[in-house]
Tab-separated table of C-alpha atoms in Angstrom:
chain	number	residue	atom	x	y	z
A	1	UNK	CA	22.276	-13.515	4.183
A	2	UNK	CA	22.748	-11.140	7.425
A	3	UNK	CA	20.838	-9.546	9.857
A	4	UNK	CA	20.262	-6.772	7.627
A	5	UNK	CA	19.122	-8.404	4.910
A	6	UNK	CA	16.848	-10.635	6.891
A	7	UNK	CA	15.419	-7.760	8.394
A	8	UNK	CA	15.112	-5.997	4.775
A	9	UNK	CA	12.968	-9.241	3.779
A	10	UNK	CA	10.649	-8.891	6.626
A	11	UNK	CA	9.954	-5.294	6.702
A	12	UNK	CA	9.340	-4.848	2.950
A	13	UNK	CA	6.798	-7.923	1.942
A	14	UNK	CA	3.961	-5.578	2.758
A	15	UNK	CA	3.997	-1.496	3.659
A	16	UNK	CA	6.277	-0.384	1.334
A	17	UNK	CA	5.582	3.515	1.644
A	18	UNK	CA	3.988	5.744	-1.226
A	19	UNK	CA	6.077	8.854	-0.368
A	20	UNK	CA	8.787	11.385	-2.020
A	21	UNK	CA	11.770	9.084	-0.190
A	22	UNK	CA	10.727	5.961	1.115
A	23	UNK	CA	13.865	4.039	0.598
A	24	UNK	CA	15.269	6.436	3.014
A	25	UNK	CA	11.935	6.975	5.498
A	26	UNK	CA	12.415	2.565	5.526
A	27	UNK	CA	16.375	2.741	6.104
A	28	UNK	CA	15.578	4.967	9.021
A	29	UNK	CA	13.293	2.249	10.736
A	30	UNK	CA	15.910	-0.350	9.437
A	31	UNK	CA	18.741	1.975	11.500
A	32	UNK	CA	20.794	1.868	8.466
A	33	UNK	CA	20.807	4.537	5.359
A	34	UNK	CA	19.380	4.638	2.404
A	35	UNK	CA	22.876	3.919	-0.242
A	36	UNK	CA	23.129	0.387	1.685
A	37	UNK	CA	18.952	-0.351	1.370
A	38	UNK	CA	19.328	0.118	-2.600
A	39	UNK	CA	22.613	-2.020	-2.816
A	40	UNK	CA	21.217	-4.684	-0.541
A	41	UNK	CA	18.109	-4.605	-2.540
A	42	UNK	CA	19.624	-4.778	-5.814
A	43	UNK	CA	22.189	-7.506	-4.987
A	44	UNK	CA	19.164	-9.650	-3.658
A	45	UNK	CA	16.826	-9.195	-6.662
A	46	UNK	CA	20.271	-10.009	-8.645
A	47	UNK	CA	20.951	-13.185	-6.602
A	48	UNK	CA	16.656	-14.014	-7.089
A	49	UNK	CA	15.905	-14.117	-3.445
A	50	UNK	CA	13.438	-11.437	-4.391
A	51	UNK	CA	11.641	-12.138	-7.530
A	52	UNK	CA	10.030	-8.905	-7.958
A	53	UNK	CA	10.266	-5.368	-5.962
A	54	UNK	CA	6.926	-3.263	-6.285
A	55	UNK	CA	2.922	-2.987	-6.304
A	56	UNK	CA	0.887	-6.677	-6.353
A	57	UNK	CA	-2.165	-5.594	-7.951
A	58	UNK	CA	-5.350	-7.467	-7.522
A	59	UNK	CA	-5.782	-8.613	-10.945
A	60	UNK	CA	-9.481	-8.420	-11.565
A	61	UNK	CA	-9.805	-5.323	-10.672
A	62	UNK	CA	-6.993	-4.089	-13.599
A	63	UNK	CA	-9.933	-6.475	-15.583
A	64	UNK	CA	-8.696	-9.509	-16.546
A	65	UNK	CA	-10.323	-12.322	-15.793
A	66	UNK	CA	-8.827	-15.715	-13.624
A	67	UNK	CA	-9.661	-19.350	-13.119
A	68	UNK	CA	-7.882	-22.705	-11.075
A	69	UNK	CA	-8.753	-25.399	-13.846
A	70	UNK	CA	-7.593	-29.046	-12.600
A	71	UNK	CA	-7.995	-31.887	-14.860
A	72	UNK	CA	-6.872	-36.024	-14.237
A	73	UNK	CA	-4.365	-37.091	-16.796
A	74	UNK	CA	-3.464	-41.190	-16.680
A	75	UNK	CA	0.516	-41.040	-16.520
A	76	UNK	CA	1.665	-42.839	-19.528
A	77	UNK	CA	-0.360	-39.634	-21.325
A	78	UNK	CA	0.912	-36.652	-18.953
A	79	UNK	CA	3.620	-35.279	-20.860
A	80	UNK	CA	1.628	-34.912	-24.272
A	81	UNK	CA	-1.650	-33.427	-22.012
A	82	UNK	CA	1.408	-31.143	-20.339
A	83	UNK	CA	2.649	-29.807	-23.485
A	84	UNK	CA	-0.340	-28.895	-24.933
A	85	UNK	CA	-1.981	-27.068	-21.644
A	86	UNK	CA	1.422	-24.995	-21.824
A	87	UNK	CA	1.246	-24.025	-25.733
A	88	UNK	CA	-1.667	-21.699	-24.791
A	89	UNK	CA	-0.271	-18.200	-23.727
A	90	UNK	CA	-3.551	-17.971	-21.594
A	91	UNK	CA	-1.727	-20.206	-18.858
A	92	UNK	CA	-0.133	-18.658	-15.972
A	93	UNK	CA	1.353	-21.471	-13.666
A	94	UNK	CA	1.009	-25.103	-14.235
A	95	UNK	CA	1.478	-27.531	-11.416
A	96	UNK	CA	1.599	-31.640	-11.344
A	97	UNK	CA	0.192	-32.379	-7.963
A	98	UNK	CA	0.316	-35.433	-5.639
A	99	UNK	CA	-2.946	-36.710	-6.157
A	100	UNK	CA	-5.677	-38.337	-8.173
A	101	UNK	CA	-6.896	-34.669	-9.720
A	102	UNK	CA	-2.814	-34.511	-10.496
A	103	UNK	CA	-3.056	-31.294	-13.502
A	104	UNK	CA	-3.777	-27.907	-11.767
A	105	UNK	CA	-3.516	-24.779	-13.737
A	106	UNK	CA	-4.102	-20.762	-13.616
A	107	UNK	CA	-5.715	-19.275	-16.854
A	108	UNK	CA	-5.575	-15.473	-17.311
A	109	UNK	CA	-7.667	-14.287	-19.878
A	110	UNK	CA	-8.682	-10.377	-20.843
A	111	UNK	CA	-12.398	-11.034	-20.270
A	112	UNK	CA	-14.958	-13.947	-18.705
A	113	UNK	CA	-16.149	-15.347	-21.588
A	114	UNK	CA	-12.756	-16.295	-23.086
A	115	UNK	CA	-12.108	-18.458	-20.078
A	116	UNK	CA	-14.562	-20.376	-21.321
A	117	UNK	CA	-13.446	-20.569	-25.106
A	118	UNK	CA	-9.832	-21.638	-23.796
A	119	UNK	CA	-11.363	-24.660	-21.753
A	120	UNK	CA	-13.185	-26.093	-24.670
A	121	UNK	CA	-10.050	-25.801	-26.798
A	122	UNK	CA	-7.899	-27.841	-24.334
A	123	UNK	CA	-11.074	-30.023	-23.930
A	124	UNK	CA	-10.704	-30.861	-27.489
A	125	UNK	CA	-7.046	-31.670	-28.225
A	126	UNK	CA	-6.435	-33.095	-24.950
A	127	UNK	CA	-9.315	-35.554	-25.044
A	128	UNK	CA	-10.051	-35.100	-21.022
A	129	UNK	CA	-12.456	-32.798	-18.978
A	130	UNK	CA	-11.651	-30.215	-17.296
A	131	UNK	CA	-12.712	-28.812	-14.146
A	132	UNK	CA	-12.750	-25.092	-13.830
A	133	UNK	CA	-12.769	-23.254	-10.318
A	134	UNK	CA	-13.242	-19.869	-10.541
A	135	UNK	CA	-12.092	-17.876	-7.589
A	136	UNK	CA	-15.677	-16.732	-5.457
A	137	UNK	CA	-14.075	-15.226	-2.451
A	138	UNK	CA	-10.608	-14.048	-1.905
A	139	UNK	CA	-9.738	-14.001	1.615
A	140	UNK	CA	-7.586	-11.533	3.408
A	141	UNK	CA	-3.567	-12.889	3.999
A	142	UNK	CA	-1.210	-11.167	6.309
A	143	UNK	CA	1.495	-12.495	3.806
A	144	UNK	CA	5.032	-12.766	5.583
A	145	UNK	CA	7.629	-15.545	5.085
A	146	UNK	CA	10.040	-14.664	8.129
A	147	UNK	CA	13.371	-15.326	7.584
B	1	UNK	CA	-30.701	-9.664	-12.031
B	2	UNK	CA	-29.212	-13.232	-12.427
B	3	UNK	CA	-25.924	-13.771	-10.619
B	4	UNK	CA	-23.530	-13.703	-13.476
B	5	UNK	CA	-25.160	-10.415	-15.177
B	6	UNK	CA	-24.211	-9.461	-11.572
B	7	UNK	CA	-20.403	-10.102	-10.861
B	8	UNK	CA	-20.179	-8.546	-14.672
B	9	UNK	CA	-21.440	-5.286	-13.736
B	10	UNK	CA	-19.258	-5.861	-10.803
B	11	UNK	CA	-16.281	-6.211	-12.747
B	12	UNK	CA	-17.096	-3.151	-14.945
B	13	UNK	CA	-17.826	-0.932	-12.586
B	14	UNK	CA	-14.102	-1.926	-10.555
B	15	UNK	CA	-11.907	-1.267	-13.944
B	16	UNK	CA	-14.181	2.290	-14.119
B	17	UNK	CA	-11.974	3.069	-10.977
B	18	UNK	CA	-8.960	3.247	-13.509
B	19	UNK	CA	-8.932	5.676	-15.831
B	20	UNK	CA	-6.381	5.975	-18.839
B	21	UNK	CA	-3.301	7.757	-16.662
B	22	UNK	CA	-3.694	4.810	-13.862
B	23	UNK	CA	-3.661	2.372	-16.468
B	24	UNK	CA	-0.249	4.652	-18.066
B	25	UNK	CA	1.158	4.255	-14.327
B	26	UNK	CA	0.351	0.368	-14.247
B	27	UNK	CA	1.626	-0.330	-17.192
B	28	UNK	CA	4.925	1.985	-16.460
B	29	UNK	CA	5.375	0.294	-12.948
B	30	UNK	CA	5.032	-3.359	-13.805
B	31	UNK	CA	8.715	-4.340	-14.327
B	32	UNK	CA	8.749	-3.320	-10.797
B	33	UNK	CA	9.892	-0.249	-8.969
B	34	UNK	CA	13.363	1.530	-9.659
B	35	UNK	CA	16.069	1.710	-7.136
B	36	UNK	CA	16.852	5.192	-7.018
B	37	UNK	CA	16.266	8.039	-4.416
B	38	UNK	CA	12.865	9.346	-5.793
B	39	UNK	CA	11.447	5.833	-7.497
B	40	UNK	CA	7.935	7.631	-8.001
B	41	UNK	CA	9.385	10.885	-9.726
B	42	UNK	CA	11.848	8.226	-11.986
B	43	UNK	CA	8.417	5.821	-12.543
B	44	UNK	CA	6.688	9.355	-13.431
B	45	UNK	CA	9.388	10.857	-16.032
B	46	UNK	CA	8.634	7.728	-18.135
B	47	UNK	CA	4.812	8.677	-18.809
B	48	UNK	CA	5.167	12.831	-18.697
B	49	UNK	CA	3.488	12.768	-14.738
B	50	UNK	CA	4.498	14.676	-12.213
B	51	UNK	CA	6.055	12.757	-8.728
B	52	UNK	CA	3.158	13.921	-6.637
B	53	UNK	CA	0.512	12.388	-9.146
B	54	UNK	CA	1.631	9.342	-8.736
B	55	UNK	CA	2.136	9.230	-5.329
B	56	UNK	CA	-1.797	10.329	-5.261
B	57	UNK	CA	-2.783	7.822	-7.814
B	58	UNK	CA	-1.072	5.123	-6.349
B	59	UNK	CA	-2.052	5.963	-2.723
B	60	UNK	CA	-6.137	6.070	-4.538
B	61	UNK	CA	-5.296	2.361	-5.661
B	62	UNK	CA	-4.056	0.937	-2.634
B	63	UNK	CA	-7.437	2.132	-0.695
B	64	UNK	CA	-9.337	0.833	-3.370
B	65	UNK	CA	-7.182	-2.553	-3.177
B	66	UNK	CA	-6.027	-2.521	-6.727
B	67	UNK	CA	-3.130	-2.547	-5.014
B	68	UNK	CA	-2.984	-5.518	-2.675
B	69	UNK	CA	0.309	-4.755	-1.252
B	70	UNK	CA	3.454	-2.874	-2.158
B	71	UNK	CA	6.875	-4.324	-1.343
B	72	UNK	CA	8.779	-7.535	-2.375
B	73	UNK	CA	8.032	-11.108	-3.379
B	74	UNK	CA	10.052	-13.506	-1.900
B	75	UNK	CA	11.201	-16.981	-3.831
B	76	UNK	CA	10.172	-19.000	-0.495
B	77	UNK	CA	11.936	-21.733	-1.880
B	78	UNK	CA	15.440	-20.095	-1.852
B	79	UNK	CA	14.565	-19.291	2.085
B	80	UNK	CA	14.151	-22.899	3.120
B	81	UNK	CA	10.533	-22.779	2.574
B	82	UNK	CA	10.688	-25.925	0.234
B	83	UNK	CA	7.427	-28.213	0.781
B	84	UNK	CA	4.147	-26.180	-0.143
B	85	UNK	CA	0.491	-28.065	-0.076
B	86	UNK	CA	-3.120	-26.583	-1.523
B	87	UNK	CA	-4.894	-28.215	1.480
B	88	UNK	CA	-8.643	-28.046	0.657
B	89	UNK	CA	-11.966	-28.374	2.638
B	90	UNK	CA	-15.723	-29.345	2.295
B	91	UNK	CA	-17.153	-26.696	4.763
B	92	UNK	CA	-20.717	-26.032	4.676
B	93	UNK	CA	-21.542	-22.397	2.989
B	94	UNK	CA	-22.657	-20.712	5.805
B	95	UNK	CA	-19.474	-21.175	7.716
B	96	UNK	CA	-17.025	-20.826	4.870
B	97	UNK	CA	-16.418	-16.936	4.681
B	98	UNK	CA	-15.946	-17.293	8.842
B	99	UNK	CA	-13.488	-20.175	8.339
B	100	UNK	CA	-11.884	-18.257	5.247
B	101	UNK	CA	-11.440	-15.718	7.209
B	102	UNK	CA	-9.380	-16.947	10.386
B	103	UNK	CA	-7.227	-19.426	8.364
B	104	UNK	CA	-5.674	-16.276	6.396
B	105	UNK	CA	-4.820	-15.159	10.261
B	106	UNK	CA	-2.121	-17.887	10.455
B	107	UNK	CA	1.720	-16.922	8.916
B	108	UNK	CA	1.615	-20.332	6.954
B	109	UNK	CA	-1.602	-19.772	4.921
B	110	UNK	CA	-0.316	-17.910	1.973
B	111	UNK	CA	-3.253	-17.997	-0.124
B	112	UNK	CA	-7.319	-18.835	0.922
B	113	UNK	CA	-10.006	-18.778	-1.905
B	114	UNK	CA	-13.248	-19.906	-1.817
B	115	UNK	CA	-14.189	-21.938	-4.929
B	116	UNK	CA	-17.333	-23.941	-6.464
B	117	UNK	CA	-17.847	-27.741	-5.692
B	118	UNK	CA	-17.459	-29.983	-8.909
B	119	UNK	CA	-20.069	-32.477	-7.333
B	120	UNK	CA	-19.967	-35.559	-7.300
B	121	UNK	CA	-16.674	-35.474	-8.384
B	122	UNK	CA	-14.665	-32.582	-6.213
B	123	UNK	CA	-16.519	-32.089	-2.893
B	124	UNK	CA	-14.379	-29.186	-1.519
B	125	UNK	CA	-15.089	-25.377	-1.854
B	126	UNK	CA	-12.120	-23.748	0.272
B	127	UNK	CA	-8.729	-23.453	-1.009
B	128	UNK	CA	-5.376	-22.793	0.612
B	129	UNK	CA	-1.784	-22.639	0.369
B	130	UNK	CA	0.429	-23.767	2.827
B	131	UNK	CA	3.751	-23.463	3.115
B	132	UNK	CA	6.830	-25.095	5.297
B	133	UNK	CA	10.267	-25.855	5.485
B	134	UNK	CA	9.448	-29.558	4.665
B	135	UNK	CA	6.291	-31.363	4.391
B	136	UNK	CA	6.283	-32.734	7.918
B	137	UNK	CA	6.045	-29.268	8.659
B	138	UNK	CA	3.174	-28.865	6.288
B	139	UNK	CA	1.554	-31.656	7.781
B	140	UNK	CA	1.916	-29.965	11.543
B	141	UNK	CA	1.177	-26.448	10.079
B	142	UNK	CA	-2.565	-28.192	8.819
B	143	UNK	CA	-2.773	-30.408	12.521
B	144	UNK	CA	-2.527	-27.000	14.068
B	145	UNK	CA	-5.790	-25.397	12.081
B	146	UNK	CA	-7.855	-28.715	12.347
B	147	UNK	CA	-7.288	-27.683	15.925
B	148	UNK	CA	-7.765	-23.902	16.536
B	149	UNK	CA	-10.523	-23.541	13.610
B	150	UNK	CA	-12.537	-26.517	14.781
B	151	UNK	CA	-12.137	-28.811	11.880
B	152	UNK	CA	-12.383	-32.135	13.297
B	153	UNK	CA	-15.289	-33.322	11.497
B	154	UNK	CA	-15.126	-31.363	8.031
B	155	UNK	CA	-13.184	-33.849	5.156
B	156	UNK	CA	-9.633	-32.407	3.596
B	157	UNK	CA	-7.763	-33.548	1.323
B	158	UNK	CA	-3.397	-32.410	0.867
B	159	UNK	CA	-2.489	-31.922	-2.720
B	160	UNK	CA	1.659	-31.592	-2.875
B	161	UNK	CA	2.893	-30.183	-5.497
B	162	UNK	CA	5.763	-32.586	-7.775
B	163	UNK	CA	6.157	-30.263	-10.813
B	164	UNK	CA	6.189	-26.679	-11.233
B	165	UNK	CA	6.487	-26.274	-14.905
B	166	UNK	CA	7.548	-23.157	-16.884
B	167	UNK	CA	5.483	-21.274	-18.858
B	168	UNK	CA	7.558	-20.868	-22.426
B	169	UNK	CA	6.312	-17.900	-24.464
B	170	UNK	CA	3.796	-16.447	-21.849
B	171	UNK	CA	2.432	-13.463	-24.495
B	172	UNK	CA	-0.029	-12.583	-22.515
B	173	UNK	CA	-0.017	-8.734	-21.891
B	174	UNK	CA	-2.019	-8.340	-18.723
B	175	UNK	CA	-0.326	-8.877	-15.388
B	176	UNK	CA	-0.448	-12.055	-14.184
B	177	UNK	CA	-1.938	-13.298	-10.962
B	178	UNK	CA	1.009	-13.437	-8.220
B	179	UNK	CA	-0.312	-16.314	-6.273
B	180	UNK	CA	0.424	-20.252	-6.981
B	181	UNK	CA	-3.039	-20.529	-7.661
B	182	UNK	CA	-4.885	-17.614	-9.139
C-alpha cells in the first residue's frame, strides 16, 4: 500500500460527495486524476482492504428492527449452542468473547415484535437464557481508521 | 402514551421519510456504488431515474441520517488494527448521554450505544468498541478515557473478542447493521 492509497483510505471513510463527478471532484483534492482513483479503488476492494464502497444507512430508519443478545454457554456445550444461534437467518454477526457472558450476537429482524419471537425460539432449543440489549441511544462516531 | 407505543410511532413515522422510489434507490445502491465516471447516473439507469434525482434523493437521506455516511468500509484487521474490545460501563443515567457523547470524540471508539441493564445479572448500560493494533494498545486506548472522561470510580468490564464466526446462508433481505455490534 502507498501514499496514495493510504491517503485514498483516509479521505473516503466519510464525505464521499453526492455530485455529477465526484470521483473526479475527490482525485482533485487527492492531486491525482480520476482513471487512477477508480483503478486504485477497484484493485483495493479486489484485494478486500475495502469491504464495501458506498452509503451506510442507519438501519432503523430503512425499518428493520436490531438487538445485541448475549447469552453464557458452559464450554463443553458451545459448539452445539453456536450452531444453532447461526441456523437462524435473523443473525447478523456472532462473536465468542473473552468473558463469563462469552455468546454475543446481532439479530436483524423486519419488525420489533419478531425480535422477540426469535429469542424465545433460541431460548427453547438451546436450553439457556438469553439476554437481549436493544440499542437506546446511538451515539455520534467520527469513524476513521488512519492508515 | 406508554414508552414502547412511543418509539413505535417513532419508527413509523422515520420509514414515512422513504417513499417507494427511495426505497427503489436503496435497494439499487446496496451492492455498493459503481466505479465509473457518473456512478449516480449508472445507479439511476438501473431503476428508470434520472442522475439528478438521485443525487436529490440521496442528498434528502443523508440530512435526514438515513444515510450515516457515504464512502468506504475498511477491514481494520487487514490494516494492522487486529485486537478490538466492547469495553462497557455502569454510568449513572443522568450522565450517560454526556459520557456517550465525548467517548465517540476519540479515533479509537468505533462504536458507542447506550443499552438497558440486565440487573442483577449485567450492571452496565454503555457500550463501545475499541479498536488497536494489539490489545496492549486496547488496554492504553481505555487508560486514556478513564482519564480524560473522568471514569475513575464508575466499574468496566473488557470483553475481547476470540471468535468471529460466519454467518452461512444469511437470507435475510434487509440491510444489515454495519457495526460489530448492532
Amino acid at each position: 500500500m502507498d501514499k496514495l492509497d493510504k491517503d485514498i483510505i483516509n479521505r473516503l471513510q466519510d464525505g464521499f460527495p453526492i455530485s455529477d463527478r465526484p470521483y473526479a471532484d475527490v482525485a482533485v483534492e487527492l492531486g491525482t486524476d480520476e482513471t487512477t482513483l477508480l483503478q486504485r479503488l477497484d484493485i483495493m476492494l479486489q484485494e478486500k482492504t475495502l469491504t464495501r464502497f458506498g452509503p451506510m444507512y442507519h438501519a432503523e430508519k430503512l425499518g428493520g428492527a436490531f438487538s445485541l443478545v448475549a447469552m453464557k454457554i458452559p464450554q463443553h456445550d458451545f459448539d452445539r449452542v453456536v450452531d444453532i444461534v447461526n441456523s437462524f437467518a435473523e443473525v447478523a454477526h456472532n462473536y465468542q468473547r473473552d468473558h463469563e457472558f462469552n455468546m454475543w450476537f446481532v439479530l436483524a429482524t423486519e419488525t420489533p415484535e419478531q425480535v422477540d419471537g426469535i429469542n424465545n425460539k433460541i431460548t427453547q432449543q438451546t436450553g439457556y437464557p438469553l439476554y437481549n440489549m436493544p440499542k437506546l441511544q446511538e451515539f455520534y462516531i467520527k469513524l476513521k481508521f488512519f492508515v | 402514551m406508554d414508552v414502547k407505543v412511543k418509539a413505535l410511532s417513532k419508527t413509523k413515522q422515520l420509514t414515512g421519510l422513504l417513499d417507494a422510489q427511495d426505497q427503489a434507490l436503496v435497494a439499487a445502491i446496496q451492492s455498493g456504488l459503481p466505479l465509473c465516471s457518473r456512478p449516480y447516473a449508472e445507479i439511476g439507469a438501473r431503476i428508470a431515474m434520472d442522475e439528478d434525482e438521485v443525487i436529490q434523493r440521496l442528498q434528502r437521506m443523508l440530512q435526514g441520517k438515513v444515510i450515516k455516511r457515504m464512502g468506504v468500509v475498511v477491514k481494520h484487521h487487514e490494516l494492522g488494527y487486529r485486537a478490538n474490545a466492547m469495553v462497557v460501563w455502569d454510568i449513572p443515567d443522568e450522565r450517560v448521554s454526556k459520557l456517550g457523547s465525548s467517548m465517540g470524540q476519540f479515533d479509537f471508539v468505533t462504536l458507542c450505544y447506550q443499552r438497558p441493564r440486565r440487573l442483577p445479572i449485567w450492571p452496565y448500560n454503555l457500550f463501545c468498541m475499541i479498536h488497536g493494533q494489539d490489545k496492549g494498545e486496547v488496554h492504553h486506548n481505555i487508560e486514556t478515557l478513564i482519564e480524560r472522561c473522568k471514569l475513575d470510580n464508575v466499574s468496566h468490564d473488557v470483553l475481547f473478542s476470540k471468535r468471529r464466526f460466519k454467518q452461512r446462508g444469511a437470507r435475510y433481505h434487509r440491510l444489515k447493521p454495519d457495526g460489530d455490534t448492532g
